[in-house]
Coordinates of N, CA, C and O in Angstrom, one line a residue:
M29 N -4.3 68.2 95.7 CA -3.8 66.9 95.3 C -3.9 65.9 96.5 O -3.7 66.3 97.7
N30 N -4.2 64.7 96.2 CA -4.3 63.7 97.2 C -2.8 63.3 97.7 O -1.9 63.6 97.0
P31 N -2.7 62.6 98.8 CA -1.4 62.3 99.3 C -0.5 61.5 98.3 O 0.7 61.7 98.3
F32 N -1.1 60.6 97.6 CA -0.4 59.8 96.6 C 0.3 60.7 95.5 O 1.5 60.6 95.2
R33 N -0.5 61.7 95.0 CA 0.1 62.6 94.0 C 1.1 63.5 94.6 O 2.1 63.8 94.0
V34 N 0.9 64.0 95.8 CA 1.9 64.9 96.5 C 3.2 64.1 96.6 O 4.3 64.7 96.4
S35 N 3.1 62.8 97.0 CA 4.3 62.0 97.1 C 5.1 61.9 95.8 O 6.3 62.0 95.8
L36 N 4.4 61.7 94.7 CA 5.0 61.6 93.4 C 5.7 63.0 93.0 O 6.8 63.0 92.5
V37 N 5.0 64.0 93.2 CA 5.5 65.4 92.9 C 6.7 65.7 93.8 O 7.8 66.2 93.3
T38 N 6.7 65.3 95.0 CA 7.8 65.5 95.9 C 9.0 64.7 95.5 O 10.2 65.2 95.5
Q39 N 8.8 63.5 95.0 CA 9.9 62.6 94.5 C 10.5 63.3 93.3 O 11.8 63.3 93.1
A40 N 9.7 63.8 92.4 CA 10.2 64.5 91.2 C 11.1 65.7 91.6 O 12.1 65.9 91.0
F41 N 10.6 66.5 92.5 CA 11.3 67.7 93.0 C 12.7 67.3 93.6 O 13.7 67.8 93.2
K42 N 12.6 66.2 94.4 CA 13.9 65.8 95.0 C 14.9 65.3 94.0 O 16.1 65.4 94.1
K43 N 14.4 64.7 92.9 CA 15.3 64.2 91.8 C 15.9 65.4 91.2 O 17.1 65.4 90.8
M44 N 15.2 66.5 91.0 CA 15.8 67.7 90.4 C 16.7 68.4 91.3 O 17.7 69.0 90.9
D45 N 16.4 68.4 92.6 CA 17.2 69.1 93.6 C 18.5 68.3 93.9 O 18.7 67.7 94.9
R46 N 19.4 68.4 93.0 CA 20.6 67.6 93.0 C 21.5 67.9 94.2 O 22.2 67.0 94.6
D47 N 21.5 69.1 94.6 CA 22.4 69.4 95.8 C 21.7 69.4 97.1 O 22.2 69.8 98.1
N48 N 20.4 69.0 97.1 CA 19.6 68.8 98.3 C 19.5 70.1 99.1 O 19.4 70.1 100.3
S49 N 19.4 71.2 98.4 CA 19.3 72.5 99.1 C 17.9 72.9 99.4 O 17.7 73.9 100.2
G50 N 16.9 72.2 98.9 CA 15.5 72.6 99.1 C 15.0 73.5 98.0 O 13.8 73.8 98.1
V51 N 15.8 73.9 97.1 CA 15.4 74.7 96.0 C 16.1 74.2 94.7 O 17.2 73.6 94.8
V52 N 15.4 74.3 93.6 CA 16.0 73.9 92.3 C 16.4 75.2 91.6 O 15.6 76.1 91.4
D53 N 17.7 75.2 91.2 CA 18.2 76.3 90.4 C 18.8 75.8 89.1 O 18.7 74.6 88.8
I54 N 19.3 76.6 88.3 CA 19.8 76.2 87.0 C 20.9 75.2 87.1 O 21.0 74.3 86.2
D55 N 21.7 75.2 88.1 CA 22.8 74.2 88.2 C 22.2 72.8 88.5 O 22.7 71.8 88.0
D56 N 21.1 72.8 89.3 CA 20.4 71.5 89.5 C 19.8 71.0 88.2 O 19.9 69.8 87.9
L57 N 19.2 71.8 87.4 CA 18.6 71.4 86.2 C 19.5 70.9 85.2 O 19.2 69.9 84.4
K58 N 20.7 71.4 85.1 CA 21.7 70.9 84.2 C 22.0 69.4 84.3 O 22.4 68.8 83.3
G59 N 21.8 68.9 85.5 CA 22.0 67.5 85.7 C 20.9 66.6 85.3 O 21.0 65.4 85.1
V60 N 19.7 67.2 85.1 CA 18.5 66.4 84.8 C 17.7 66.8 83.6 O 16.8 66.1 83.1
Y61 N 18.0 67.9 83.0 CA 17.3 68.5 81.9 C 18.3 69.0 80.8 O 19.1 69.9 81.1
N62 N 18.3 68.4 79.7 CA 19.2 68.7 78.6 C 18.5 69.7 77.6 O 17.6 69.3 77.0
A63 N 19.1 70.9 77.5 CA 18.5 71.9 76.6 C 19.2 72.0 75.3 O 18.8 72.8 74.4
K64 N 20.2 71.1 75.0 CA 21.0 71.2 73.8 C 20.1 71.0 72.6 O 20.4 71.6 71.5
N65 N 19.0 70.2 72.7 CA 18.2 69.9 71.5 C 17.0 70.8 71.4 O 16.1 70.6 70.6
H66 N 16.9 71.8 72.3 CA 15.8 72.7 72.2 C 15.9 73.5 70.9 O 17.0 73.9 70.5
P67 N 14.8 73.6 70.2 CA 14.8 74.3 68.9 C 15.5 75.7 68.9 O 16.3 76.0 67.9
E68 N 15.2 76.5 69.9 CA 15.8 77.8 69.9 C 17.4 77.7 70.1 O 18.1 78.6 69.6
V69 N 17.8 76.7 70.9 CA 19.3 76.5 71.1 C 19.9 76.0 69.8 O 20.9 76.6 69.4
K70 N 19.2 75.1 69.1 CA 19.8 74.5 67.9 C 19.9 75.6 66.8 O 20.8 75.6 66.0
M71 N 18.9 76.6 66.8 CA 19.0 77.7 65.8 C 19.9 78.8 66.2 O 20.1 79.7 65.5
G72 N 20.5 78.7 67.4 CA 21.4 79.7 67.9 C 20.7 81.0 68.4 O 21.3 82.0 68.7
R73 N 19.4 80.9 68.6 CA 18.6 82.1 69.1 C 18.7 82.3 70.6 O 18.6 83.4 71.2
K74 N 18.9 81.2 71.3 CA 19.0 81.2 72.8 C 20.1 80.3 73.3 O 20.4 79.3 72.6
S75 N 20.6 80.6 74.4 CA 21.6 79.7 75.0 C 20.9 78.6 75.8 O 19.7 78.8 76.1
E76 N 21.6 77.6 76.2 CA 21.0 76.5 77.0 C 20.6 77.1 78.4 O 19.5 76.8 78.9
D77 N 21.4 78.0 78.9 CA 21.0 78.7 80.2 C 19.8 79.5 80.1 O 18.9 79.5 81.0
E78 N 19.6 80.2 79.0 CA 18.3 80.9 78.8 C 17.1 80.0 78.8 O 16.1 80.3 79.4
V79 N 17.2 78.9 78.1 CA 16.1 77.9 78.0 C 15.8 77.3 79.4 O 14.7 77.2 79.8
L80 N 16.9 77.0 80.1 CA 16.7 76.5 81.5 C 16.1 77.5 82.4 O 15.2 77.2 83.2
S81 N 16.5 78.7 82.3 CA 15.9 79.8 83.1 C 14.4 80.0 82.8 O 13.6 80.2 83.7
E82 N 14.1 79.9 81.5 CA 12.6 80.0 81.1 C 11.8 78.9 81.7 O 10.7 79.1 82.1
F83 N 12.4 77.7 81.8 CA 11.8 76.5 82.3 C 11.5 76.8 83.8 O 10.4 76.6 84.3
L84 N 12.5 77.3 84.5 CA 12.3 77.7 86.0 C 11.2 78.8 86.1 O 10.4 78.7 87.0
D85 N 11.2 79.7 85.2 CA 10.2 80.8 85.3 C 8.8 80.3 85.2 O 7.9 80.9 85.8
T86 N 8.6 79.2 84.5 CA 7.2 78.7 84.3 C 6.6 78.3 85.7 O 5.5 78.7 86.0
F87 N 7.4 77.7 86.6 CA 6.9 77.4 87.9 C 6.7 78.6 88.8 O 5.7 78.7 89.5
E88 N 7.7 79.5 88.7 CA 7.5 80.8 89.5 C 6.3 81.6 89.1 O 5.6 82.2 89.9
Q89 N 6.1 81.7 87.7 CA 5.0 82.5 87.2 C 3.7 82.0 87.7 O 2.8 82.7 88.1
H90 N 3.5 80.6 87.6 CA 2.3 80.0 88.0 C 2.0 80.3 89.5 O 0.9 80.7 89.9
F91 N 3.0 80.1 90.3 CA 2.9 80.3 91.8 C 2.5 81.8 92.0 O 1.6 82.1 92.8
A92 N 3.2 82.7 91.3 CA 2.9 84.2 91.5 C 1.5 84.5 91.1 O 0.8 85.4 91.7
N93 N 1.0 83.9 90.0 CA -0.4 84.2 89.6 C -1.4 83.8 90.7 O -2.4 84.5 90.8
L94 N -1.1 82.8 91.5 CA -2.1 82.4 92.5 C -1.8 83.1 93.8 O -2.7 83.3 94.6
H95 N -0.6 83.5 94.1 CA -0.2 84.1 95.4 C 0.2 85.5 95.4 O 0.6 86.1 96.4
G96 N 0.2 86.1 94.2 CA 0.4 87.6 94.2 C 1.8 88.1 94.0 O 2.1 88.9 93.2
A97 N 2.8 87.5 94.7 CA 4.1 88.0 94.6 C 5.0 87.0 93.8 O 4.9 85.8 94.0
M98 N 5.9 87.6 93.0 CA 6.8 86.7 92.3 C 8.2 87.1 92.6 O 8.6 88.2 92.5
S99 N 9.0 86.1 93.1 CA 10.4 86.4 93.4 C 11.3 86.5 92.2 O 12.2 87.3 92.3
K100 N 11.0 85.8 91.1 CA 11.8 85.9 89.9 C 13.2 85.7 90.2 O 14.1 86.4 89.6
D101 N 13.5 84.8 91.1 CA 14.9 84.5 91.4 C 15.5 83.3 90.7 O 16.6 82.9 90.9
R102 N 14.7 82.8 89.8 CA 15.1 81.6 89.0 C 15.5 80.4 89.8 O 16.4 79.7 89.5
R103 N 14.8 80.3 90.9 CA 15.0 79.2 91.9 C 13.6 78.8 92.2 O 12.7 79.6 92.6
I104 N 13.3 77.5 92.2 CA 11.9 77.0 92.5 C 12.0 76.2 93.8 O 12.8 75.4 94.0
S105 N 11.0 76.5 94.7 CA 10.9 75.8 95.9 C 9.9 74.7 95.7 O 9.2 74.6 94.7
L106 N 9.9 73.8 96.7 CA 8.9 72.7 96.6 C 7.5 73.2 96.6 O 6.7 72.6 95.8
D107 N 7.2 74.3 97.3 CA 5.8 74.8 97.2 C 5.5 75.3 95.8 O 4.4 75.1 95.4
E108 N 6.4 76.0 95.2 CA 6.2 76.4 93.8 C 6.0 75.2 92.9 O 5.1 75.3 92.0
F109 N 6.8 74.2 93.0 CA 6.7 73.0 92.2 C 5.3 72.3 92.4 O 4.6 71.9 91.5
K110 N 5.0 72.2 93.7 CA 3.7 71.5 94.0 C 2.5 72.3 93.5 O 1.5 71.7 93.0
E111 N 2.6 73.6 93.6 CA 1.4 74.4 93.1 C 1.2 74.2 91.6 O 0.1 74.1 91.1
Y112 N 2.3 74.2 90.9 CA 2.2 73.9 89.4 C 1.5 72.6 89.2 O 0.6 72.5 88.4
Y113 N 2.0 71.5 89.8 CA 1.4 70.2 89.6 C 0.0 70.1 90.2 O -0.8 69.3 89.8
N114 N -0.3 70.9 91.3 CA -1.7 70.9 91.8 C -2.6 71.3 90.7 O -3.7 70.8 90.6
N115 N -2.3 72.4 90.0 CA -3.1 72.9 89.0 C -3.3 71.9 87.8 O -4.4 71.6 87.4
L116 N -2.2 71.2 87.5 CA -2.2 70.2 86.4 C -3.0 69.0 86.9 O -3.8 68.4 86.1
S117 N -2.9 68.7 88.1 CA -3.6 67.5 88.7 C -5.1 67.6 88.6 O -5.8 66.6 88.4
C118 N -5.6 68.9 88.7 CA -7.1 69.1 88.6 C -7.7 68.6 87.3 O -8.9 68.2 87.2
S119 N -6.9 68.5 86.2 CA -7.4 68.1 84.9 C -7.2 66.6 84.7 O -7.5 66.1 83.6
I120 N -6.6 65.9 85.7 CA -6.3 64.4 85.5 C -7.1 63.7 86.5 O -6.8 63.7 87.7
D121 N -8.1 62.9 86.1 CA -9.0 62.2 87.0 C -8.4 61.0 87.6 O -8.7 60.6 88.8
N122 N -7.6 60.3 86.9 CA -7.1 59.0 87.3 C -5.7 59.1 87.9 O -4.7 59.6 87.3
D123 N -5.5 58.5 89.1 CA -4.2 58.5 89.8 C -3.2 57.8 89.0 O -2.0 58.1 89.0
E124 N -3.6 56.7 88.3 CA -2.6 55.9 87.5 C -2.1 56.7 86.4 O -0.9 56.6 86.0
Y125 N -2.9 57.5 85.7 CA -2.5 58.3 84.6 C -1.6 59.4 85.1 O -0.5 59.7 84.5
F126 N -1.9 60.0 86.2 CA -1.0 61.1 86.8 C 0.3 60.5 87.2 O 1.4 61.1 86.9
E127 N 0.3 59.3 87.7 CA 1.6 58.6 88.0 C 2.4 58.4 86.8 O 3.6 58.6 86.7
L128 N 1.8 57.9 85.7 CA 2.4 57.6 84.5 C 3.0 58.9 83.9 O 4.2 58.9 83.4
M129 N 2.3 60.0 84.0 CA 2.7 61.3 83.5 C 4.0 61.8 84.2 O 5.0 62.2 83.6
I130 N 3.9 61.7 85.5 CA 5.1 62.1 86.4 C 6.3 61.2 86.1 O 7.4 61.7 85.9
N131 N 6.0 59.9 86.1 CA 7.1 58.9 85.8 C 7.8 59.1 84.4 O 9.0 59.1 84.3
N132 N 6.9 59.4 83.4 CA 7.5 59.6 82.1 C 8.2 60.9 82.0 O 9.2 61.0 81.3
T133 N 7.7 61.9 82.6 CA 8.3 63.2 82.6 C 9.7 63.3 83.3 O 10.7 63.8 82.8
W134 N 9.7 62.7 84.5 CA 10.9 62.8 85.4 C 11.6 61.5 85.5 O 12.6 61.5 86.3
K135 N 11.2 60.5 84.9 CA 11.8 59.2 84.9 C 12.1 58.7 86.3 O 13.2 58.3 86.7
L136 N 11.1 58.8 87.2 CA 11.2 58.4 88.6 C 11.5 56.9 88.7 O 12.2 56.5 89.7
S137 N 11.0 56.1 87.8 CA 11.3 54.6 88.0 C 12.7 54.2 87.5 O 13.1 53.1 87.7
G138 N 13.4 55.2 87.0 CA 14.8 54.9 86.5 C 14.8 54.3 85.1 O 15.9 54.0 84.6
Q139 N 13.7 54.1 84.5 CA 13.6 53.5 83.2 C 13.6 54.7 82.1 O 12.9 55.7 82.3
S140 N 14.3 54.4 81.0 CA 14.2 55.4 80.0 C 13.1 55.2 79.0 O 12.8 56.0 78.2
S141 N 12.5 54.0 79.0 CA 11.5 53.7 78.1 C 10.1 54.3 78.6 O 9.9 54.3 79.8
Y142 N 9.3 54.6 77.7 CA 8.0 55.2 78.0 C 6.9 54.1 77.9 O 6.9 53.3 77.0
K143 N 6.0 54.2 78.9 CA 4.8 53.3 78.8 C 3.7 54.1 78.0 O 3.7 55.3 78.0
K144 N 2.8 53.3 77.4 CA 1.7 54.0 76.7 C 0.8 54.7 77.7 O 0.6 54.3 78.8
A145 N 0.4 55.9 77.3 CA -0.4 56.7 78.2 C -1.8 56.2 78.3 O -2.5 56.3 79.3
W146 N -2.3 55.6 77.2 CA -3.6 55.1 77.2 C -3.7 54.0 76.2 O -2.9 54.0 75.2
A147 N -4.6 53.1 76.4 CA -4.7 51.9 75.5 C -5.6 52.3 74.3 O -6.4 53.1 74.3

């Protein structure tokens, strides 16, 4: 990723890292990601904590696929988070669209309204 994209991803990570510990765990996520409306939670098949844990596993699994070892500690580091977005970044040619995607996903601008992804 270029420096602009790394900066955006780092901002998103810092927003999730609510206790500023340098890792994101389930307690951090509870402040920024609401799992109550997840279909599996609504149907009673999974708890909110299970859904949040699976969300964290996504980042860990991707990092492990590229680097061999998986900690499976349900805590994501900035490196794990960056690696996930580095892979995603490869499929997005335009920096403005990448910025829009990150802003809409993590609401970095503080706005709750979404901008159109393309005209």
